[in-house]
């Protein structure tokens, strides 16, 4: 916990800090009780895209989607299941102006990244290389103005701090507005993201290993599209890391 100024202490006294999710008094951005209810993504999951499998079902190294080889990124991983308190955390973070939640969310994502750098418990034939740069999935400038912040950029900052990799918040651009992905079905999501992203300066990407950070991965269509433009600009590897992952779609 960083040292607080007298003004912050006074404000704490006036408005005692609360958990960003359940609103009970808590010095931390999320209380221990809520945090303990995050359901971590655990084995078995798809080696490529990190999608959790039903532990009762027959396991295979890759999910159906990855067997079709549709994704352009090299690997993706997520920290928690997008359900219950995990989903409430994302909603509070994104829609209820609780940017302080980026700290505990990003710290958990960094733990996942470190695990994968070490080979993901023997799951990966090739572990992730250390990224040269972290790039958050961008919002359209209009959405960012309305929200006041890009949630992916806040997560990227925390991850970058924790693993010691520089963050370039403007490496990727959203070059045209998209409909909110959450309002669309699976097929429309893939259409909606087509041509929506660009790379600000392709020179800065060529030959580099990029870790793309976002809050939630659902179908993977957004991350796939971002990976496509990064690869086109010459990125050597593109890895994706999200806080949450939807289980069924
Ligand atoms: Zn709470
Ligand atoms: Zn997969």
PDB file of C-alpha atoms and ligand atoms in Angstrom:
ATOM      1  CA  UNK A   1       0.000   0.000   0.000  1.00  0.00           C
ATOM      2  CA  UNK A   2       1.481   3.351  -0.968  1.00  0.00           C
ATOM      3  CA  UNK A   3       1.788   6.122   1.625  1.00  0.00           C
ATOM      4  CA  UNK A   4      -1.149   8.452   1.558  1.00  0.00           C
ATOM      5  CA  UNK A   5      -1.068  12.224   1.651  1.00  0.00           C
ATOM      6  CA  UNK A   6      -2.988  14.123   4.352  1.00  0.00           C
ATOM      7  CA  UNK A   7      -5.605  14.959   1.746  1.00  0.00           C
ATOM      8  CA  UNK A   8      -6.086  11.304   0.814  1.00  0.00           C
ATOM      9  CA  UNK A   9      -6.291  10.391   4.508  1.00  0.00           C
ATOM     10  CA  UNK A  10      -8.871  13.101   5.024  1.00  0.00           C
ATOM     11  CA  UNK A  11     -10.880  11.876   2.056  1.00  0.00           C
ATOM     12  CA  UNK A  12     -10.659   8.312   3.397  1.00  0.00           C
ATOM     13  CA  UNK A  13     -12.067   9.562   6.678  1.00  0.00           C
ATOM     14  CA  UNK A  14     -14.815  11.471   4.883  1.00  0.00           C
ATOM     15  CA  UNK A  15     -15.569   8.710   2.385  1.00  0.00           C
ATOM     16  CA  UNK A  16     -14.186   5.433   3.750  1.00  0.00           C
ATOM     17  CA  UNK A  17     -12.818   3.312   0.874  1.00  0.00           C
ATOM     18  CA  UNK A  18     -15.059   0.510  -0.251  1.00  0.00           C
ATOM     19  CA  UNK A  19     -14.744  -2.680  -2.256  1.00  0.00           C
ATOM     20  CA  UNK A  20     -15.341  -1.843  -5.911  1.00  0.00           C
ATOM     21  CA  UNK A  21     -17.528  -4.921  -6.306  1.00  0.00           C
ATOM     22  CA  UNK A  22     -19.677  -5.400  -3.162  1.00  0.00           C
ATOM     23  CA  UNK A  23     -19.301  -1.827  -1.757  1.00  0.00           C
ATOM     24  CA  UNK A  24     -18.460  -2.992   1.756  1.00  0.00           C
ATOM     25  CA  UNK A  25     -15.708  -1.067   3.554  1.00  0.00           C
ATOM     26  CA  UNK A  26     -12.304  -2.213   2.330  1.00  0.00           C
ATOM     27  CA  UNK A  27      -8.875  -0.577   2.118  1.00  0.00           C
ATOM     28  CA  UNK A  28      -8.127  -2.622  -0.987  1.00  0.00           C
ATOM     29  CA  UNK A  29      -9.861  -1.955  -4.328  1.00  0.00           C
ATOM     30  CA  UNK A  30     -11.544  -5.365  -3.943  1.00  0.00           C
ATOM     31  CA  UNK A  31     -12.232  -7.005  -0.562  1.00  0.00           C
ATOM     32  CA  UNK A  32     -10.753 -10.394   0.320  1.00  0.00           C
ATOM     33  CA  UNK A  33     -14.180 -11.993   0.293  1.00  0.00           C
ATOM     34  CA  UNK A  34     -14.948 -10.933  -3.296  1.00  0.00           C
ATOM     35  CA  UNK A  35     -11.447 -11.743  -4.478  1.00  0.00           C
ATOM     36  CA  UNK A  36     -11.673 -15.246  -3.030  1.00  0.00           C
ATOM     37  CA  UNK A  37     -14.728 -15.812  -5.246  1.00  0.00           C
ATOM     38  CA  UNK A  38     -12.838 -15.288  -8.495  1.00  0.00           C
ATOM     39  CA  UNK A  39     -12.801 -18.689 -10.188  1.00  0.00           C
ATOM     40  CA  UNK A  40      -9.327 -19.123 -11.649  1.00  0.00           C
ATOM     41  CA  UNK A  41      -8.917 -20.687 -15.069  1.00  0.00           C
ATOM     42  CA  UNK A  42      -7.314 -24.032 -14.264  1.00  0.00           C
ATOM     43  CA  UNK A  43      -6.368 -27.158 -16.185  1.00  0.00           C
ATOM     44  CA  UNK A  44      -7.625 -28.663 -18.371  1.00  0.00           C
ATOM     45  CA  UNK A  45      -7.710 -25.913 -20.986  1.00  0.00           C
ATOM     46  CA  UNK A  46      -6.824 -25.496 -24.637  1.00  0.00           C
ATOM     47  CA  UNK A  47      -3.078 -25.311 -25.146  1.00  0.00           C
ATOM     48  CA  UNK A  48      -3.450 -22.631 -27.809  1.00  0.00           C
ATOM     49  CA  UNK A  49      -6.228 -20.265 -26.765  1.00  0.00           C
ATOM     50  CA  UNK A  50      -6.526 -21.112 -23.049  1.00  0.00           C
ATOM     51  CA  UNK A  51     -10.234 -21.960 -23.253  1.00  0.00           C
ATOM     52  CA  UNK A  52     -11.199 -24.057 -20.225  1.00  0.00           C
ATOM     53  CA  UNK A  53     -12.564 -27.527 -20.938  1.00  0.00           C
ATOM     54  CA  UNK A  54     -15.229 -29.361 -18.991  1.00  0.00           C
ATOM     55  CA  UNK A  55     -13.084 -31.498 -16.655  1.00  0.00           C
ATOM     56  CA  UNK A  56     -15.565 -34.394 -17.049  1.00  0.00           C
ATOM     57  CA  UNK A  57     -15.262 -34.405 -20.837  1.00  0.00           C
ATOM     58  CA  UNK A  58     -12.571 -36.207 -22.770  1.00  0.00           C
ATOM     59  CA  UNK A  59      -9.593 -33.880 -22.915  1.00  0.00           C
ATOM     60  CA  UNK A  60      -7.585 -33.028 -25.978  1.00  0.00           C
ATOM     61  CA  UNK A  61      -4.761 -30.516 -26.331  1.00  0.00           C
ATOM     62  CA  UNK A  62      -6.801 -28.132 -28.513  1.00  0.00           C
ATOM     63  CA  UNK A  63     -10.385 -26.874 -28.490  1.00  0.00           C
ATOM     64  CA  UNK A  64     -12.666 -27.185 -31.533  1.00  0.00           C
ATOM     65  CA  UNK A  65     -11.916 -23.638 -32.621  1.00  0.00           C
ATOM     66  CA  UNK A  66      -8.169 -24.114 -32.526  1.00  0.00           C
ATOM     67  CA  UNK A  67      -8.416 -27.428 -34.370  1.00  0.00           C
ATOM     68  CA  UNK A  68      -9.780 -25.358 -37.261  1.00  0.00           C
ATOM     69  CA  UNK A  69      -6.678 -23.130 -36.974  1.00  0.00           C
ATOM     70  CA  UNK A  70      -8.593 -19.919 -37.067  1.00  0.00           C
ATOM     71  CA  UNK A  71      -6.643 -17.812 -34.607  1.00  0.00           C
ATOM     72  CA  UNK A  72      -3.818 -15.582 -35.766  1.00  0.00           C
ATOM     73  CA  UNK A  73      -2.235 -15.088 -32.337  1.00  0.00           C
ATOM     74  CA  UNK A  74       0.360 -17.536 -31.095  1.00  0.00           C
ATOM     75  CA  UNK A  75      -1.138 -18.216 -27.677  1.00  0.00           C
ATOM     76  CA  UNK A  76      -3.796 -16.735 -25.406  1.00  0.00           C
ATOM     77  CA  UNK A  77      -4.379 -17.124 -21.682  1.00  0.00           C
ATOM     78  CA  UNK A  78      -6.887 -15.704 -19.200  1.00  0.00           C
ATOM     79  CA  UNK A  79      -6.831 -15.443 -15.433  1.00  0.00           C
ATOM     80  CA  UNK A  80     -10.435 -16.065 -14.307  1.00  0.00           C
ATOM     81  CA  UNK A  81     -13.746 -17.421 -15.581  1.00  0.00           C
ATOM     82  CA  UNK A  82     -16.145 -14.706 -16.737  1.00  0.00           C
ATOM     83  CA  UNK A  83     -18.968 -15.623 -14.383  1.00  0.00           C
ATOM     84  CA  UNK A  84     -20.201 -14.726 -10.886  1.00  0.00           C
ATOM     85  CA  UNK A  85     -17.909 -12.319  -9.034  1.00  0.00           C
ATOM     86  CA  UNK A  86     -15.388 -12.451 -11.897  1.00  0.00           C
ATOM     87  CA  UNK A  87     -18.023 -11.012 -14.206  1.00  0.00           C
ATOM     88  CA  UNK A  88     -19.186  -8.486 -11.566  1.00  0.00           C
ATOM     89  CA  UNK A  89     -15.577  -7.329 -11.203  1.00  0.00           C
ATOM     90  CA  UNK A  90     -15.275  -6.676 -14.936  1.00  0.00           C
ATOM     91  CA  UNK A  91     -18.594  -4.826 -14.975  1.00  0.00           C
ATOM     92  CA  UNK A  92     -17.678  -2.615 -12.018  1.00  0.00           C
ATOM     93  CA  UNK A  93     -14.268  -1.937 -13.558  1.00  0.00           C
ATOM     94  CA  UNK A  94     -15.647  -1.055 -16.965  1.00  0.00           C
ATOM     95  CA  UNK A  95     -19.084   0.423 -16.486  1.00  0.00           C
ATOM     96  CA  UNK A  96     -19.235   1.663 -12.872  1.00  0.00           C
ATOM     97  CA  UNK A  97     -16.078   3.774 -12.899  1.00  0.00           C
ATOM     98  CA  UNK A  98     -13.956   1.610 -10.644  1.00  0.00           C
ATOM     99  CA  UNK A  99     -10.520   1.980 -12.299  1.00  0.00           C
ATOM    100  CA  UNK A 100      -8.799   1.064  -8.997  1.00  0.00           C
ATOM    101  CA  UNK A 101      -9.786  -2.550  -9.685  1.00  0.00           C
ATOM    102  CA  UNK A 102      -7.077  -2.621 -12.377  1.00  0.00           C
ATOM    103  CA  UNK A 103      -4.465  -3.227  -9.666  1.00  0.00           C
ATOM    104  CA  UNK A 104      -5.675  -6.588  -8.273  1.00  0.00           C
ATOM    105  CA  UNK A 105      -6.914  -7.725 -11.702  1.00  0.00           C
ATOM    106  CA  UNK A 106      -3.615  -6.893 -13.411  1.00  0.00           C
ATOM    107  CA  UNK A 107      -1.547  -8.476 -10.626  1.00  0.00           C
ATOM    108  CA  UNK A 108      -3.343 -11.780 -11.143  1.00  0.00           C
ATOM    109  CA  UNK A 109      -2.842 -11.518 -14.922  1.00  0.00           C
ATOM    110  CA  UNK A 110       0.877 -10.965 -14.352  1.00  0.00           C
ATOM    111  CA  UNK A 111       1.015 -14.190 -12.313  1.00  0.00           C
ATOM    112  CA  UNK A 112      -0.545 -16.028 -15.260  1.00  0.00           C
ATOM    113  CA  UNK A 113       1.994 -14.469 -17.639  1.00  0.00           C
ATOM    114  CA  UNK A 114       4.918 -15.553 -15.462  1.00  0.00           C
ATOM    115  CA  UNK A 115       3.538 -19.093 -15.285  1.00  0.00           C
ATOM    116  CA  UNK A 116       3.330 -19.258 -19.079  1.00  0.00           C
ATOM    117  CA  UNK A 117       6.853 -17.826 -19.519  1.00  0.00           C
ATOM    118  CA  UNK A 118       7.947 -20.892 -17.551  1.00  0.00           C
ATOM    119  CA  UNK A 119       6.198 -23.311 -19.940  1.00  0.00           C
ATOM    120  CA  UNK A 120       2.721 -23.337 -18.342  1.00  0.00           C
ATOM    121  CA  UNK A 121       3.392 -26.331 -16.130  1.00  0.00           C
ATOM    122  CA  UNK A 122       4.823 -28.383 -18.990  1.00  0.00           C
ATOM    123  CA  UNK A 123       1.762 -27.822 -21.201  1.00  0.00           C
ATOM    124  CA  UNK A 124       3.543 -25.813 -23.875  1.00  0.00           C
ATOM    125  CA  UNK A 125       5.986 -27.430 -26.300  1.00  0.00           C
ATOM    126  CA  UNK A 126       7.503 -23.944 -26.633  1.00  0.00           C
ATOM    127  CA  UNK A 127       7.090 -21.520 -23.723  1.00  0.00           C
ATOM    128  CA  UNK A 128       6.229 -17.897 -24.410  1.00  0.00           C
ATOM    129  CA  UNK A 129       9.210 -15.758 -25.157  1.00  0.00           C
ATOM    130  CA  UNK A 130       9.454 -12.680 -22.996  1.00  0.00           C
ATOM    131  CA  UNK A 131       7.531  -9.944 -24.806  1.00  0.00           C
ATOM    132  CA  UNK A 132       9.329  -6.811 -25.986  1.00  0.00           C
ATOM    133  CA  UNK A 133       6.253  -4.682 -25.571  1.00  0.00           C
ATOM    134  CA  UNK A 134       2.731  -4.793 -24.134  1.00  0.00           C
ATOM    135  CA  UNK A 135      -0.106  -3.332 -26.214  1.00  0.00           C
ATOM    136  CA  UNK A 136      -3.626  -2.866 -24.819  1.00  0.00           C
ATOM    137  CA  UNK A 137      -6.585  -3.453 -27.129  1.00  0.00           C
ATOM    138  CA  UNK A 138      -7.638   0.101 -28.011  1.00  0.00           C
ATOM    139  CA  UNK A 139     -11.056   1.674 -27.663  1.00  0.00           C
ATOM    140  CA  UNK A 140     -12.462   4.001 -30.250  1.00  0.00           C
ATOM    141  CA  UNK A 141     -11.570   7.560 -29.134  1.00  0.00           C
ATOM    142  CA  UNK A 142     -15.261   8.367 -28.700  1.00  0.00           C
ATOM    143  CA  UNK A 143     -15.866   5.412 -26.352  1.00  0.00           C
ATOM    144  CA  UNK A 144     -12.730   6.273 -24.417  1.00  0.00           C
ATOM    145  CA  UNK A 145     -13.864   9.879 -23.975  1.00  0.00           C
ATOM    146  CA  UNK A 146     -17.231   8.696 -22.653  1.00  0.00           C
ATOM    147  CA  UNK A 147     -15.723   6.149 -20.240  1.00  0.00           C
ATOM    148  CA  UNK A 148     -12.818   8.368 -19.222  1.00  0.00           C
ATOM    149  CA  UNK A 149     -10.282   5.550 -19.521  1.00  0.00           C
ATOM    150  CA  UNK A 150      -9.416   2.480 -21.536  1.00  0.00           C
ATOM    151  CA  UNK A 151      -9.798  -0.475 -19.183  1.00  0.00           C
ATOM    152  CA  UNK A 152      -7.349  -2.583 -21.217  1.00  0.00           C
ATOM    153  CA  UNK A 153      -4.683   0.145 -20.949  1.00  0.00           C
ATOM    154  CA  UNK A 154      -5.026   0.261 -17.143  1.00  0.00           C
ATOM    155  CA  UNK A 155      -4.596  -3.527 -16.949  1.00  0.00           C
ATOM    156  CA  UNK A 156      -1.621  -3.345 -19.323  1.00  0.00           C
ATOM    157  CA  UNK A 157       0.082  -0.790 -17.026  1.00  0.00           C
ATOM    158  CA  UNK A 158      -0.218  -3.073 -14.013  1.00  0.00           C
ATOM    159  CA  UNK A 159       0.974  -6.151 -15.933  1.00  0.00           C
ATOM    160  CA  UNK A 160       3.881  -4.192 -17.430  1.00  0.00           C
ATOM    161  CA  UNK A 161       4.973  -2.934 -14.000  1.00  0.00           C
ATOM    162  CA  UNK A 162       4.773  -6.415 -12.518  1.00  0.00           C
ATOM    163  CA  UNK A 163       6.749  -8.237 -15.221  1.00  0.00           C
ATOM    164  CA  UNK A 164       9.050  -5.360 -16.202  1.00  0.00           C
ATOM    165  CA  UNK A 165       7.975  -4.976 -19.834  1.00  0.00           C
ATOM    166  CA  UNK A 166       7.269  -1.548 -21.392  1.00  0.00           C
ATOM    167  CA  UNK A 167       3.689  -0.682 -22.310  1.00  0.00           C
ATOM    168  CA  UNK A 168       2.825   1.209 -25.476  1.00  0.00           C
ATOM    169  CA  UNK A 169      -0.772   2.341 -25.014  1.00  0.00           C
ATOM    170  CA  UNK A 170      -0.970   3.810 -28.521  1.00  0.00           C
ATOM    171  CA  UNK A 171       0.700   1.029 -30.460  1.00  0.00           C
ATOM    172  CA  UNK A 172      -2.698  -0.188 -31.668  1.00  0.00           C
ATOM    173  CA  UNK A 173      -5.494   2.055 -32.894  1.00  0.00           C
ATOM    174  CA  UNK A 174      -9.152   1.464 -33.380  1.00  0.00           C
ATOM    175  CA  UNK A 175      -9.655   3.055 -36.764  1.00  0.00           C
ATOM    176  CA  UNK A 176     -13.385   2.771 -37.050  1.00  0.00           C
ATOM    177  CA  UNK A 177     -16.192   2.527 -34.506  1.00  0.00           C
ATOM    178  CA  UNK A 178     -17.542  -0.955 -33.725  1.00  0.00           C
ATOM    179  CA  UNK A 179     -20.829  -2.053 -32.241  1.00  0.00           C
ATOM    180  CA  UNK A 180     -20.301  -3.309 -28.671  1.00  0.00           C
ATOM    181  CA  UNK A 181     -19.276  -6.958 -29.106  1.00  0.00           C
ATOM    182  CA  UNK A 182     -21.393  -7.971 -26.098  1.00  0.00           C
ATOM    183  CA  UNK A 183     -24.560  -7.068 -28.031  1.00  0.00           C
ATOM    184  CA  UNK A 184     -23.741  -9.427 -30.906  1.00  0.00           C
ATOM    185  CA  UNK A 185     -23.917 -13.139 -31.591  1.00  0.00           C
ATOM    186  CA  UNK A 186     -20.862 -15.193 -32.453  1.00  0.00           C
ATOM    187  CA  UNK A 187     -20.996 -14.746 -36.228  1.00  0.00           C
ATOM    188  CA  UNK A 188     -21.641 -11.003 -36.064  1.00  0.00           C
ATOM    189  CA  UNK A 189     -18.681 -10.543 -33.715  1.00  0.00           C
ATOM    190  CA  UNK A 190     -16.268 -11.789 -36.361  1.00  0.00           C
ATOM    191  CA  UNK A 191     -17.796  -9.433 -38.942  1.00  0.00           C
ATOM    192  CA  UNK A 192     -17.923  -6.465 -36.556  1.00  0.00           C
ATOM    193  CA  UNK A 193     -14.169  -6.400 -35.883  1.00  0.00           C
ATOM    194  CA  UNK A 194     -13.003  -6.770 -39.486  1.00  0.00           C
ATOM    195  CA  UNK A 195     -10.732  -3.867 -40.435  1.00  0.00           C
ATOM    196  CA  UNK A 196     -11.440  -2.100 -37.131  1.00  0.00           C
ATOM    197  CA  UNK A 197      -7.828  -1.976 -35.933  1.00  0.00           C
ATOM    198  CA  UNK A 198      -4.560  -0.591 -37.177  1.00  0.00           C
ATOM    199  CA  UNK A 199      -0.954  -0.259 -36.047  1.00  0.00           C
ATOM    200  CA  UNK A 200       0.167   3.313 -35.398  1.00  0.00           C
ATOM    201  CA  UNK A 201       3.725   2.765 -36.575  1.00  0.00           C
ATOM    202  CA  UNK A 202       4.506  -0.580 -38.273  1.00  0.00           C
ATOM    203  CA  UNK A 203       8.261   0.094 -37.855  1.00  0.00           C
ATOM    204  CA  UNK A 204       7.836  -0.153 -34.096  1.00  0.00           C
ATOM    205  CA  UNK A 205       6.324  -3.651 -34.428  1.00  0.00           C
ATOM    206  CA  UNK A 206       8.567  -5.371 -36.978  1.00  0.00           C
ATOM    207  CA  UNK A 207      10.460  -8.320 -35.511  1.00  0.00           C
ATOM    208  CA  UNK A 208       9.098  -7.752 -32.020  1.00  0.00           C
ATOM    209  CA  UNK A 209       7.216  -9.963 -29.601  1.00  0.00           C
ATOM    210  CA  UNK A 210       3.963  -8.324 -28.581  1.00  0.00           C
ATOM    211  CA  UNK A 211       1.773  -9.167 -25.606  1.00  0.00           C
ATOM    212  CA  UNK A 212      -1.771  -7.920 -26.224  1.00  0.00           C
ATOM    213  CA  UNK A 213      -3.853  -7.207 -23.108  1.00  0.00           C
ATOM    214  CA  UNK A 214      -7.627  -6.960 -22.819  1.00  0.00           C
ATOM    215  CA  UNK A 215     -10.254  -7.358 -20.115  1.00  0.00           C
ATOM    216  CA  UNK A 216     -12.346 -10.223 -21.489  1.00  0.00           C
ATOM    217  CA  UNK A 217     -11.939 -12.847 -24.198  1.00  0.00           C
ATOM    218  CA  UNK A 218     -15.196 -14.271 -25.549  1.00  0.00           C
ATOM    219  CA  UNK A 219     -14.995 -15.675 -29.078  1.00  0.00           C
ATOM    220  CA  UNK A 220     -11.465 -14.340 -29.517  1.00  0.00           C
ATOM    221  CA  UNK A 221     -12.551 -12.378 -32.600  1.00  0.00           C
ATOM    222  CA  UNK A 222     -11.152  -9.060 -31.325  1.00  0.00           C
ATOM    223  CA  UNK A 223      -7.807 -10.533 -30.277  1.00  0.00           C
ATOM    224  CA  UNK A 224      -7.625 -12.429 -33.548  1.00  0.00           C
ATOM    225  CA  UNK A 225      -8.169  -9.253 -35.560  1.00  0.00           C
ATOM    226  CA  UNK A 226      -5.579  -7.360 -33.518  1.00  0.00           C
ATOM    227  CA  UNK A 227      -3.108 -10.227 -33.969  1.00  0.00           C
ATOM    228  CA  UNK A 228      -3.747 -10.122 -37.704  1.00  0.00           C
ATOM    229  CA  UNK A 229      -2.717  -6.467 -38.011  1.00  0.00           C
ATOM    230  CA  UNK A 230       0.287  -6.982 -35.745  1.00  0.00           C
ATOM    231  CA  UNK A 231       1.487  -9.962 -37.777  1.00  0.00           C
ATOM    232  CA  UNK A 232       0.935  -7.992 -40.972  1.00  0.00           C
ATOM    233  CA  UNK A 233       3.140  -5.246 -39.529  1.00  0.00           C
ATOM    234  CA  UNK A 234       5.848  -7.866 -38.959  1.00  0.00           C
ATOM    235  CA  UNK A 235       5.426  -8.875 -35.309  1.00  0.00           C
ATOM    236  CA  UNK A 236       7.402 -12.052 -34.566  1.00  0.00           C
ATOM    237  CA  UNK A 237       5.027 -13.468 -31.971  1.00  0.00           C
ATOM    238  CA  UNK A 238       1.695 -12.204 -30.686  1.00  0.00           C
ATOM    239  CA  UNK A 239       0.497 -13.443 -27.295  1.00  0.00           C
ATOM    240  CA  UNK A 240      -2.779 -12.459 -25.683  1.00  0.00           C
ATOM    241  CA  UNK A 241      -3.611 -12.110 -22.012  1.00  0.00           C
ATOM    242  CA  UNK A 242      -7.033 -11.249 -20.629  1.00  0.00           C
ATOM    243  CA  UNK A 243      -8.405 -10.974 -17.124  1.00  0.00           C
ATOM    244  CA  UNK A 244     -11.493 -13.070 -17.851  1.00  0.00           C
ATOM    245  CA  UNK A 245     -12.644 -15.716 -20.260  1.00  0.00           C
ATOM    246  CA  UNK A 246     -16.203 -16.697 -21.129  1.00  0.00           C
ATOM    247  CA  UNK A 247     -16.762 -20.390 -20.864  1.00  0.00           C
ATOM    248  CA  UNK A 248     -19.594 -21.074 -23.261  1.00  0.00           C
ATOM    249  CA  UNK A 249     -20.767 -18.916 -26.103  1.00  0.00           C
TER     250      UNK A 249
HETATM  251 ZN1  LIG B   1     -16.231  -7.071  -1.910  1.00  0.00          ZN
HETATM  252 ZN1  LIG B   2      -8.447 -23.215 -28.292  1.00  0.00          ZN
END
